[in-house]
Short mmCIF file of C-alpha atoms in Angstrom, two decimals:
data_model
loop_
_atom_site.label_atom_id
_atom_site.label_comp_id
_atom_site.label_asym_id
_atom_site.label_seq_id
_atom_site.Cartn_x
_atom_site.Cartn_y
_atom_site.Cartn_z
CA MET A 1 157.66 99.03 38.68
CA ALA A 2 159.16 100.18 41.95
CA GLY A 3 159.27 103.87 42.83
CA GLN A 4 156.54 105.01 40.50
CA GLY A 5 154.03 106.19 43.10
CA PHE A 6 150.52 104.93 43.56
CA GLN A 7 149.46 102.50 40.85
CA ILE A 8 145.79 102.00 40.37
CA ASP A 9 146.07 98.74 38.45
CA LEU A 10 148.28 97.15 41.10
CA PHE A 11 145.91 98.41 43.78
CA ILE A 12 142.91 96.81 42.07
CA LYS A 13 144.86 93.60 41.73
CA ILE A 14 145.77 93.39 45.41
CA LEU A 15 142.46 94.78 46.68
CA PRO A 16 140.82 91.38 47.34
CA GLU A 17 143.83 90.35 49.40
CA LEU A 18 143.79 93.57 51.39
CA LEU A 19 140.06 93.26 51.95
CA ARG A 20 140.53 89.78 53.38
CA GLY A 21 142.99 91.38 55.78
CA ALA A 22 140.49 94.11 56.58
CA ALA A 23 137.90 91.47 57.42
CA ILE A 24 140.32 89.94 59.90
CA THR A 25 141.09 93.37 61.35
CA VAL A 26 137.39 94.04 61.89
CA GLN A 27 136.89 90.58 63.34
CA LEU A 28 139.81 90.92 65.75
CA THR A 29 138.55 94.31 66.85
CA ALA A 30 134.96 93.18 67.31
CA PHE A 31 135.95 90.18 69.43
CA SER A 32 138.37 92.25 71.47
CA VAL A 33 135.93 95.06 72.11
CA ALA A 34 133.25 92.55 73.09
CA ILE A 35 135.54 90.80 75.56
CA GLY A 36 137.08 94.12 76.59
CA THR A 37 133.61 95.49 77.34
CA LEU A 38 132.91 92.56 79.63
CA ILE A 39 136.24 93.01 81.38
CA GLY A 40 135.71 96.76 81.48
CA LEU A 41 132.22 96.44 82.92
CA PHE A 42 133.39 94.41 85.90
CA ALA A 43 136.67 96.25 86.33
CA GLY A 44 134.78 99.56 86.16
CA MET A 45 132.28 98.43 88.78
CA ALA A 46 135.11 97.14 90.94
CA ARG A 47 136.90 100.47 90.55
CA ILE A 48 134.06 102.41 92.18
CA SER A 49 133.44 99.82 94.86
CA HIS A 50 133.95 100.87 98.46
CA TYR A 51 135.69 97.58 99.14
CA LYS A 52 139.46 97.57 98.78
CA ILE A 53 139.58 93.95 97.63
CA PHE A 54 137.70 95.08 94.54
CA ASN A 55 138.94 98.57 93.84
CA LEU A 56 142.67 98.03 94.46
CA PRO A 57 143.21 95.19 91.95
CA SER A 58 141.09 97.03 89.45
CA ALA A 59 143.07 100.25 89.85
CA PHE A 60 146.30 98.25 89.51
CA TYR A 61 145.09 96.59 86.31
CA VAL A 62 144.01 99.86 84.74
CA GLU A 63 147.22 101.67 85.68
CA VAL A 64 149.52 98.90 84.42
CA ILE A 65 147.73 98.47 81.11
CA ARG A 66 147.38 102.15 80.41
CA GLY A 67 150.95 102.77 81.47
CA THR A 68 152.59 100.28 79.12
CA PRO A 69 152.67 100.14 75.31
CA LEU A 70 150.18 97.88 73.59
CA LEU A 71 153.00 96.55 71.44
CA VAL A 72 154.81 95.33 74.55
CA GLN A 73 151.60 93.76 75.84
CA ILE A 74 151.09 91.90 72.58
CA MET A 75 154.61 90.54 72.66
CA ILE A 76 154.37 89.50 76.29
CA VAL A 77 151.20 87.56 75.57
CA TYR A 78 152.55 85.92 72.41
CA TYR A 79 156.15 85.25 73.39
CA GLY A 80 155.85 85.32 77.15
CA LEU A 81 152.89 83.07 77.88
CA PRO A 82 154.37 79.96 76.17
CA ALA A 83 157.23 80.20 78.66
CA LEU A 84 154.63 79.71 81.38
CA GLY A 85 153.19 76.74 79.54
CA PHE A 86 150.33 78.48 77.76
CA ASN A 87 150.63 77.91 74.04
CA LEU A 88 148.24 80.13 72.17
CA ASP A 89 148.06 80.61 68.43
CA GLN A 90 148.69 84.08 67.03
CA TYR A 91 145.06 84.86 66.54
CA THR A 92 144.08 83.96 70.09
CA SER A 93 147.10 85.81 71.48
CA GLY A 94 146.14 88.86 69.47
CA ILE A 95 142.57 88.86 70.71
CA LEU A 96 143.71 88.24 74.28
CA ALA A 97 146.17 91.13 74.26
CA LEU A 98 143.76 93.52 72.57
CA SER A 99 140.92 92.52 74.95
CA ILE A 100 143.00 93.03 78.07
CA ASN A 101 144.18 96.33 76.69
CA SER A 102 140.78 97.69 75.71
CA GLY A 103 139.29 96.35 78.95
CA ALA A 104 141.39 98.83 80.91
CA TYR A 105 140.24 101.79 78.85
CA ILE A 106 136.64 100.60 78.85
CA ALA A 107 136.79 100.20 82.64
CA GLU A 108 137.47 103.92 82.89
CA ILE A 109 134.59 104.61 80.52
CA PHE A 110 132.20 102.52 82.63
CA LYS A 111 133.47 104.14 85.79
CA ALA A 112 132.66 107.58 84.43
CA GLY A 113 129.34 106.36 83.05
CA ILE A 114 128.17 104.91 86.34
CA LYS A 115 129.30 108.01 88.20
CA SER A 116 127.32 110.19 85.79
CA ILE A 117 124.03 108.73 87.01
CA LYS A 118 122.52 110.80 89.80
CA LYS A 119 122.63 109.45 93.33
CA GLY A 120 118.85 109.74 93.57
CA GLN A 121 118.49 106.88 91.10
CA THR A 122 120.39 104.52 93.38
CA GLU A 123 118.50 105.78 96.42
CA ALA A 124 115.13 105.30 94.75
CA SER A 125 116.10 101.82 93.65
CA ILE A 126 117.39 100.59 96.99
CA SER A 127 114.43 102.24 98.71
CA LEU A 128 112.25 99.88 96.69
CA GLY A 129 114.12 96.94 98.17
CA LEU A 130 116.38 96.18 95.23
CA ASN A 131 119.88 95.04 96.19
CA TYR A 132 123.14 96.42 94.80
CA MET A 133 123.39 94.05 91.83
CA GLN A 134 119.74 94.51 90.89
CA THR A 135 120.13 98.26 91.14
CA MET A 136 123.16 98.12 88.85
CA ARG A 137 121.49 95.80 86.39
CA TYR A 138 118.04 97.34 86.07
CA VAL A 139 118.54 100.97 86.99
CA ILE A 140 122.12 102.24 86.73
CA LEU A 141 123.76 100.29 83.90
CA PRO A 142 120.97 100.74 81.33
CA GLN A 143 121.26 104.49 81.80
CA ALA A 144 125.05 104.52 82.06
CA THR A 145 125.45 102.40 78.93
CA ARG A 146 123.34 104.84 77.00
CA ASN A 147 125.58 107.68 78.16
CA ILE A 148 128.82 105.92 77.31
CA LEU A 149 127.89 104.53 73.88
CA PRO A 150 129.71 107.34 72.07
CA ALA A 151 132.82 106.75 74.20
CA LEU A 152 132.59 103.02 73.56
CA GLY A 153 132.27 103.71 69.84
CA ASN A 154 135.39 105.84 69.94
CA GLU A 155 137.20 103.09 71.81
CA PHE A 156 136.17 100.67 69.09
CA ILE A 157 137.64 102.99 66.46
CA ALA A 158 140.84 103.47 68.44
CA LEU A 159 141.25 99.75 68.91
CA LEU A 160 140.59 99.09 65.24
CA LYS A 161 143.58 101.25 64.40
CA ASP A 162 145.72 99.88 67.22
CA SER A 163 144.98 96.33 66.09
CA SER A 164 147.49 96.93 63.27
CA LEU A 165 150.14 96.29 65.94
CA VAL A 166 149.32 92.59 66.00
CA SER A 167 150.92 92.39 62.56
CA VAL A 168 154.17 91.90 64.51
CA ILE A 169 153.03 88.45 65.59
CA ALA A 170 152.21 87.53 61.99
CA ILE A 171 148.45 87.72 62.05
CA SER A 172 147.32 88.29 58.47
CA GLU A 173 145.32 91.38 59.19
CA LEU A 174 145.18 94.44 57.01
CA LEU A 175 148.63 95.96 57.62
CA ARG A 176 150.37 92.61 57.50
CA ARG A 177 148.82 91.87 54.09
CA GLY A 178 149.99 95.25 52.85
CA MET A 179 153.52 94.49 54.05
CA ILE A 180 153.45 91.14 52.29
CA VAL A 181 152.51 92.81 49.03
CA TYR A 182 155.32 95.32 49.58
CA SER A 183 157.93 92.62 50.07
CA ARG A 184 156.68 90.81 46.98
CA THR A 185 156.49 93.81 44.63
CA TYR A 186 159.00 96.20 46.21
CA ASP A 187 156.33 98.83 45.75
CA ALA A 188 155.68 100.52 49.10
CA TRP A 189 153.29 103.26 48.04
CA THR A 190 150.49 101.26 46.54
CA PRO A 191 149.90 98.66 49.23
CA LEU A 192 150.55 100.98 52.17
CA LEU A 193 148.41 103.82 50.87
CA GLY A 194 145.82 101.19 50.03
CA VAL A 195 145.97 99.95 53.60
CA ALA A 196 145.55 103.49 54.95
CA LEU A 197 142.66 104.09 52.59
CA ILE A 198 140.86 100.97 53.73
CA TYR A 199 141.33 101.93 57.39
CA LEU A 200 139.77 105.29 56.57
CA CYS A 201 136.87 103.63 54.76
CA ILE A 202 136.08 101.80 57.98
CA THR A 203 136.78 104.51 60.57
CA ILE A 204 135.03 107.45 58.92
CA PRO A 205 131.58 105.83 58.73
CA LEU A 206 132.10 104.52 62.25
CA SER A 207 132.87 107.91 63.71
CA ARG A 208 129.89 109.35 61.83
CA ALA A 209 127.74 106.68 63.44
CA VAL A 210 129.10 107.62 66.85
CA GLN A 211 128.28 111.29 66.21
CA PHE A 212 124.79 110.31 65.11
CA ILE A 213 124.16 108.34 68.29
CA GLU A 214 125.56 111.20 70.36
CA LYS A 215 123.16 113.69 68.79
CA ARG A 216 120.14 111.47 69.01
CA TRP A 217 120.48 110.89 72.70
CA GLU A 218 121.24 114.48 73.42
CA ILE A 219 117.70 115.48 72.48
CA HIS A 220 116.11 112.88 74.69
CA ASP A 221 117.39 113.98 78.03
CA MET B 1 76.53 87.64 109.17
CA ILE B 2 76.19 90.91 110.99
CA LYS B 3 77.92 89.47 113.95
CA LYS B 4 80.79 88.35 111.81
CA ILE B 5 81.28 91.77 110.38
CA SER B 6 81.21 93.47 113.72
CA MET B 7 83.65 90.94 115.09
CA LYS B 8 85.98 91.60 112.24
CA LYS B 9 85.81 95.30 112.84
CA LYS B 10 86.54 94.80 116.45
CA SER B 11 89.58 92.70 115.78
CA GLU B 12 90.84 95.28 113.31
CA LYS B 13 90.51 97.93 115.91
CA ASN B 14 92.31 95.72 118.36
CA ILE B 15 95.34 95.63 116.11
CA ILE B 16 95.38 99.39 116.02
CA SER B 17 94.98 99.99 119.72
CA ASN B 18 96.91 97.02 121.06
CA GLY B 19 99.92 97.16 118.76
CA GLY B 20 102.73 99.42 119.90
CA PRO B 21 103.98 102.19 117.66
CA VAL B 22 104.83 101.22 114.07
CA ILE B 23 108.01 103.21 114.34
CA LYS B 24 109.83 104.09 117.49
CA MET B 25 113.05 106.08 117.53
CA VAL B 26 114.93 105.93 120.79
CA ASN B 27 117.78 108.35 121.52
CA VAL B 28 118.79 108.45 117.87
CA THR B 29 121.98 110.37 117.17
CA LYS B 30 123.59 110.90 113.80
CA SER B 31 126.53 112.97 112.57
CA PHE B 32 128.09 113.70 109.23
CA GLY B 33 131.72 113.97 110.23
CA GLU B 34 131.93 116.81 112.73
CA LEU B 35 128.40 117.99 112.10
CA VAL B 36 125.79 116.54 114.41
CA VAL B 37 122.51 116.37 112.47
CA LEU B 38 120.36 114.41 114.90
CA ARG B 39 120.71 114.69 118.68
CA ASN B 40 118.93 112.29 120.93
CA ILE B 41 115.79 111.99 118.87
CA ASN B 42 112.81 110.23 120.45
CA VAL B 43 109.71 109.80 118.32
CA GLU B 44 106.85 107.35 118.16
CA ILE B 45 104.58 106.95 115.19
CA LYS B 46 101.36 105.05 115.67
CA LYS B 47 99.64 102.94 113.08
CA GLY B 48 97.55 105.06 110.72
CA GLU B 49 99.03 108.26 112.02
CA VAL B 50 100.18 111.14 109.85
CA LEU B 51 103.21 112.83 111.35
CA VAL B 52 104.45 116.04 109.80
CA VAL B 53 108.04 117.09 110.41
CA LEU B 54 108.67 120.81 110.21
CA GLY B 55 111.81 122.86 110.55
CA PRO B 56 114.20 125.21 108.80
CA SER B 57 116.53 123.75 106.19
CA GLY B 58 119.46 121.97 107.76
CA SER B 59 117.46 121.14 110.85
CA GLY B 60 117.88 117.40 110.25
CA LYS B 61 114.32 116.57 109.27
CA SER B 62 115.22 114.84 105.99
CA THR B 63 117.98 112.90 107.72
CA LEU B 64 115.48 111.84 110.35
CA ILE B 65 113.21 110.09 107.87
CA ARG B 66 116.11 108.76 105.81
CA CYS B 67 117.27 106.90 108.89
CA ILE B 68 113.99 105.02 109.06
CA ASN B 69 114.69 102.99 105.90
CA ARG B 70 118.43 102.94 106.52
CA LEU B 71 119.36 105.28 103.69
CA GLU B 72 121.38 106.88 106.47
CA LYS B 73 123.09 104.92 109.18
CA ILE B 74 122.52 106.09 112.72
CA ASP B 75 125.44 106.45 115.12
CA GLU B 76 123.64 105.85 118.39
CA GLY B 77 120.22 104.86 119.62
CA LYS B 78 117.65 102.53 118.22
CA ILE B 79 114.93 102.51 115.60
CA LEU B 80 112.18 99.94 115.97
CA LEU B 81 109.80 98.93 113.20
CA ASP B 82 106.83 97.11 114.69
CA GLY B 83 108.86 96.59 117.83
CA LYS B 84 111.84 95.16 116.03
CA ASP B 85 115.25 96.82 115.83
CA ILE B 86 115.93 97.69 112.17
CA TYR B 87 119.63 97.00 112.78
CA SER B 88 119.12 93.58 114.29
CA PRO B 89 121.06 90.90 112.39
CA ASP B 90 117.96 89.03 111.22
CA MET B 91 116.43 92.22 109.80
CA ASP B 92 117.24 92.10 106.10
CA VAL B 93 117.81 95.67 104.92
CA HIS B 94 116.18 95.03 101.52
CA LYS B 95 113.14 93.54 103.17
CA LEU B 96 112.99 96.48 105.59
CA ARG B 97 112.90 98.84 102.62
CA THR B 98 109.97 97.04 101.04
CA ARG B 99 108.07 97.66 104.27
CA VAL B 100 108.91 101.37 104.35
CA GLY B 101 108.03 103.25 101.17
CA MET B 102 109.82 106.47 100.32
CA VAL B 103 109.06 109.38 98.01
CA PHE B 104 111.76 111.93 97.18
CA GLN B 105 111.90 115.62 96.42
CA GLN B 106 113.32 114.98 92.95
CA PHE B 107 110.87 112.14 92.13
CA ASN B 108 113.75 109.91 91.02
CA LEU B 109 111.70 107.97 88.51
CA PHE B 110 113.79 105.72 86.30
CA PRO B 111 113.95 107.72 83.05
CA HIS B 112 114.65 104.74 80.80
CA MET B 113 111.52 102.88 81.87
CA LYS B 114 107.90 103.52 81.06
CA VAL B 115 105.63 104.56 83.91
CA ILE B 116 104.18 101.07 84.25
CA ASP B 117 107.64 99.48 84.33
CA ASN B 118 108.77 101.92 86.99
CA ILE B 119 105.95 100.69 89.18
CA MET B 120 106.33 96.99 88.34
CA LEU B 121 110.10 96.75 88.76
CA SER B 122 110.24 96.11 92.45
CA PRO B 123 107.16 93.83 92.73
CA ILE B 124 108.58 91.65 89.97
CA LYS B 125 112.26 91.65 90.95
CA VAL B 126 112.01 91.82 94.71
CA LYS B 127 108.69 90.23 95.54
CA ASN B 128 108.71 87.81 92.60
CA ILE B 129 105.14 88.62 91.69
CA PRO B 130 104.18 87.28 88.23
CA LYS B 131 104.30 89.93 85.55
CA ASP B 132 100.61 90.04 84.64
CA LYS B 133 99.56 90.25 88.27
CA ALA B 134 102.12 93.00 88.91
CA LYS B 135 100.78 94.85 85.90
CA GLU B 136 97.22 94.57 87.11
CA GLU B 137 98.18 95.94 90.50
CA ALA B 138 100.26 98.71 88.94
CA MET B 139 97.32 99.79 86.80
CA GLU B 140 95.14 99.90 89.87
CA LEU B 141 97.66 102.11 91.65
CA LEU B 142 97.87 104.38 88.63
CA LYS B 143 94.10 104.69 88.72
CA LYS B 144 94.34 105.64 92.37
CA VAL B 145 96.70 108.51 91.59
CA GLY B 146 94.63 109.46 88.54
CA LEU B 147 97.17 108.58 85.86
CA GLU B 148 96.00 105.30 84.40
CA ASP B 149 96.10 106.79 80.89
CA LYS B 150 99.84 107.52 81.28
CA PHE B 151 100.94 103.95 81.91
CA ASN B 152 102.73 103.74 78.58
CA SER B 153 104.48 107.13 78.83
CA PHE B 154 108.06 107.78 79.73
CA PRO B 155 108.70 109.96 82.80
CA HIS B 156 110.05 112.88 80.75
CA GLU B 157 106.71 113.10 78.98
CA LEU B 158 104.93 113.88 82.25
CA SER B 159 104.71 117.07 84.31
CA GLY B 160 106.56 117.20 87.60
CA GLY B 161 103.35 116.71 89.51
CA GLN B 162 102.42 113.67 87.46
CA GLN B 163 105.91 112.25 87.92
CA GLN B 164 105.62 112.66 91.65
CA ARG B 165 102.26 110.87 91.69
CA VAL B 166 103.83 108.02 89.73
CA ALA B 167 106.62 107.94 92.32
CA ILE B 168 103.99 107.63 95.04
CA ALA B 169 102.30 104.79 93.15
CA ARG B 170 105.69 103.11 92.71
CA ALA B 171 106.38 103.22 96.45
CA LEU B 172 102.86 101.93 97.19
CA ALA B 173 103.38 98.97 94.88
CA MET B 174 105.40 97.25 97.60
CA ASN B 175 102.44 97.45 99.99
CA PRO B 176 104.51 99.28 102.59
CA GLU B 177 103.42 99.63 106.20
CA VAL B 178 104.79 103.15 106.39
CA MET B 179 105.31 105.85 103.79
CA LEU B 180 108.03 108.49 104.08
CA PHE B 181 107.69 111.74 102.14
CA ASP B 182 110.80 113.87 101.83
CA GLU B 183 109.77 117.38 100.75
CA VAL B 184 107.89 115.88 97.85
CA THR B 185 106.33 119.13 96.63
CA SER B 186 109.39 121.37 96.99
CA ALA B 187 110.62 120.84 93.43
CA LEU B 188 107.21 121.40 91.86
CA ASP B 189 105.74 124.44 90.16
CA PRO B 190 103.08 125.93 92.45
CA GLU B 191 100.16 124.90 90.25
CA LEU B 192 101.25 121.25 90.39
CA VAL B 193 101.51 120.99 94.15
CA LYS B 194 97.79 120.55 94.75
CA GLY B 195 97.41 117.31 92.83
CA VAL B 196 100.25 115.67 94.75
CA LEU B 197 98.87 116.83 98.10
CA GLU B 198 95.43 115.51 97.14
CA THR B 199 96.95 112.10 96.49
CA MET B 200 98.70 112.18 99.85
CA LYS B 201 95.53 113.26 101.59
CA GLU B 202 93.65 110.39 100.06
CA LEU B 203 96.35 108.03 101.24
CA ALA B 204 96.02 109.42 104.75
CA THR B 205 92.27 108.93 104.81
CA MET B 206 92.79 105.33 103.75
CA GLY B 207 94.73 104.81 106.95
CA MET B 208 98.32 104.80 105.71
CA THR B 209 100.93 105.55 108.32
CA MET B 210 102.85 108.52 107.00
CA VAL B 211 105.86 110.60 107.98
CA VAL B 212 105.88 113.79 105.96
CA VAL B 213 108.67 116.35 105.76
CA THR B 214 107.08 119.39 104.18
CA HIS B 215 106.77 123.15 104.08
CA GLU B 216 103.10 122.95 103.13
CA MET B 217 101.39 124.39 106.18
CA GLY B 218 97.93 123.90 104.71
CA PHE B 219 98.58 120.20 104.37
CA ALA B 220 100.02 119.98 107.87
CA LYS B 221 97.00 121.74 109.37
CA GLU B 222 94.46 119.71 107.49
CA VAL B 223 95.95 116.24 107.35
CA ALA B 224 98.51 115.83 110.13
CA ASP B 225 97.58 114.13 113.36
CA ARG B 226 100.72 115.45 114.97
CA VAL B 227 103.46 117.89 114.05
CA ILE B 228 107.00 117.97 115.30
CA PHE B 229 109.17 121.01 114.92
CA MET B 230 112.91 120.45 114.61
CA ASP B 231 115.87 122.75 114.74
CA GLU B 232 119.58 121.95 114.80
CA GLY B 233 118.90 118.25 115.08
CA ILE B 234 116.66 118.50 118.10
CA ILE B 235 112.91 118.08 118.38
CA ILE B 236 111.96 121.45 119.83
CA GLU B 237 108.25 120.99 120.05
CA GLU B 238 105.64 118.38 119.37
CA ASN B 239 101.91 118.84 119.29
CA GLU B 240 98.64 118.57 117.41
CA PRO B 241 98.77 120.83 114.36
CA LYS B 242 96.16 123.30 115.58
CA GLU B 243 97.92 123.78 118.90
CA LEU B 244 101.38 123.99 117.40
CA PHE B 245 100.40 126.57 114.80
CA GLU B 246 98.15 128.71 116.96
CA ASN B 247 99.90 128.41 120.25
CA PRO B 248 103.56 127.51 119.82
CA GLN B 249 105.37 127.31 123.14
CA ASN B 250 109.04 127.55 122.24
CA PRO B 251 110.40 130.87 120.96
CA ARG B 252 112.15 129.12 118.07
CA THR B 253 108.90 127.52 116.99
CA GLN B 254 107.17 130.86 117.32
CA ALA B 255 109.77 132.55 115.16
CA PHE B 256 109.61 129.82 112.50
CA ILE B 257 105.83 129.80 112.35
CA SER B 258 105.51 133.57 112.22
CA LYS B 259 107.91 133.54 109.26
CA ILE B 260 106.11 130.96 107.17
CA LEU B 261 102.45 131.67 107.87
#
């Protein structure tokens, strides 16, 4: 059956298997974006701090992560950490690498978001006696988060696609499942096009949702 | 009973006359890089006094009041609040700011919070006042500025004048000893200015100590106890409003007043 192009019947047969992979892809991405957002929030705040002990390490982290390939980062975490005595399973390694990676990008998003809030907001808040952390928590971040939701959504989409890279450490996510089908059937077209199709089915509604949020909040300002 | 009341009045008056100035600035100097914005400023503000600060733009008047709650750091000199140096180590800057309320030109309400939450934020988070009590007090303040029906609105649903009155209520919610007003009507459409000035006037008659940077000469004439005129970071002239407007001594003051009246 090899070399006959896309075969619907094979696709239907392998669809449940691919969908199980897609579920893992979405799961990996969701965990990583959640952890990455936490990392990004603090790294972003550190980045705009006036104190060098905060902003220098943060700048270093962001530069290193954004300046090296995600694939290399994944491999360092999975193959490198055990050498230091940390033995993580593939799934944990995958989430760790993806989180650290997205954290750097999200830090830049938070940095821009916080900077987009007018100085008068901070001044009004501290004039009322609120301290820096309270000002961040109650005044600046709620507004900044609203502004950066579209960017965070796009980061989520980007990471969802990039998560296919963890297939190299044998996590049974979407691409890996497609590759397994390929090696079993020697049909490349059907599983790989199927994989691409499923990615699209996830990313298109997501980017529509991001656009929707963007428009809705535009009106309100 | 009568005796008691009269005694109370007397003691109240004692506080006013015996206490030194609420705010005292001594030889205050401040620069932004090369630019000196305040040179050797000496001002005293008594309890219950309304001090209006006049001057052309860039004269340092906004910086002057921003130094009082440490939004700007002074380079030299001293600022005393109730006799105590605001830079002394045991003066907590956050606590200082709850004692000195500030209202800004651009209102600076928090756009993501309803009016009532804008007012309640600091009492709840800084003063740890229980929520229902804070709400009660916030409603009372809203009544005072004539906006109790807007408690559930978001700032962007209000006019500029209404927003500024909410900002005044928000600053009052901390029960400050002094209120600073930084050109609070400059960003308003002309027809909205009156309502804000009325609110400030009312505050003045209630005995609030106020430092007001403004271009509203009518307000200065009617409400101010004293006016200082600043130019290039120096206090050029200081007098009662009537005297300063009708009989300015310094040529620079004369020129400024002839331009704006």
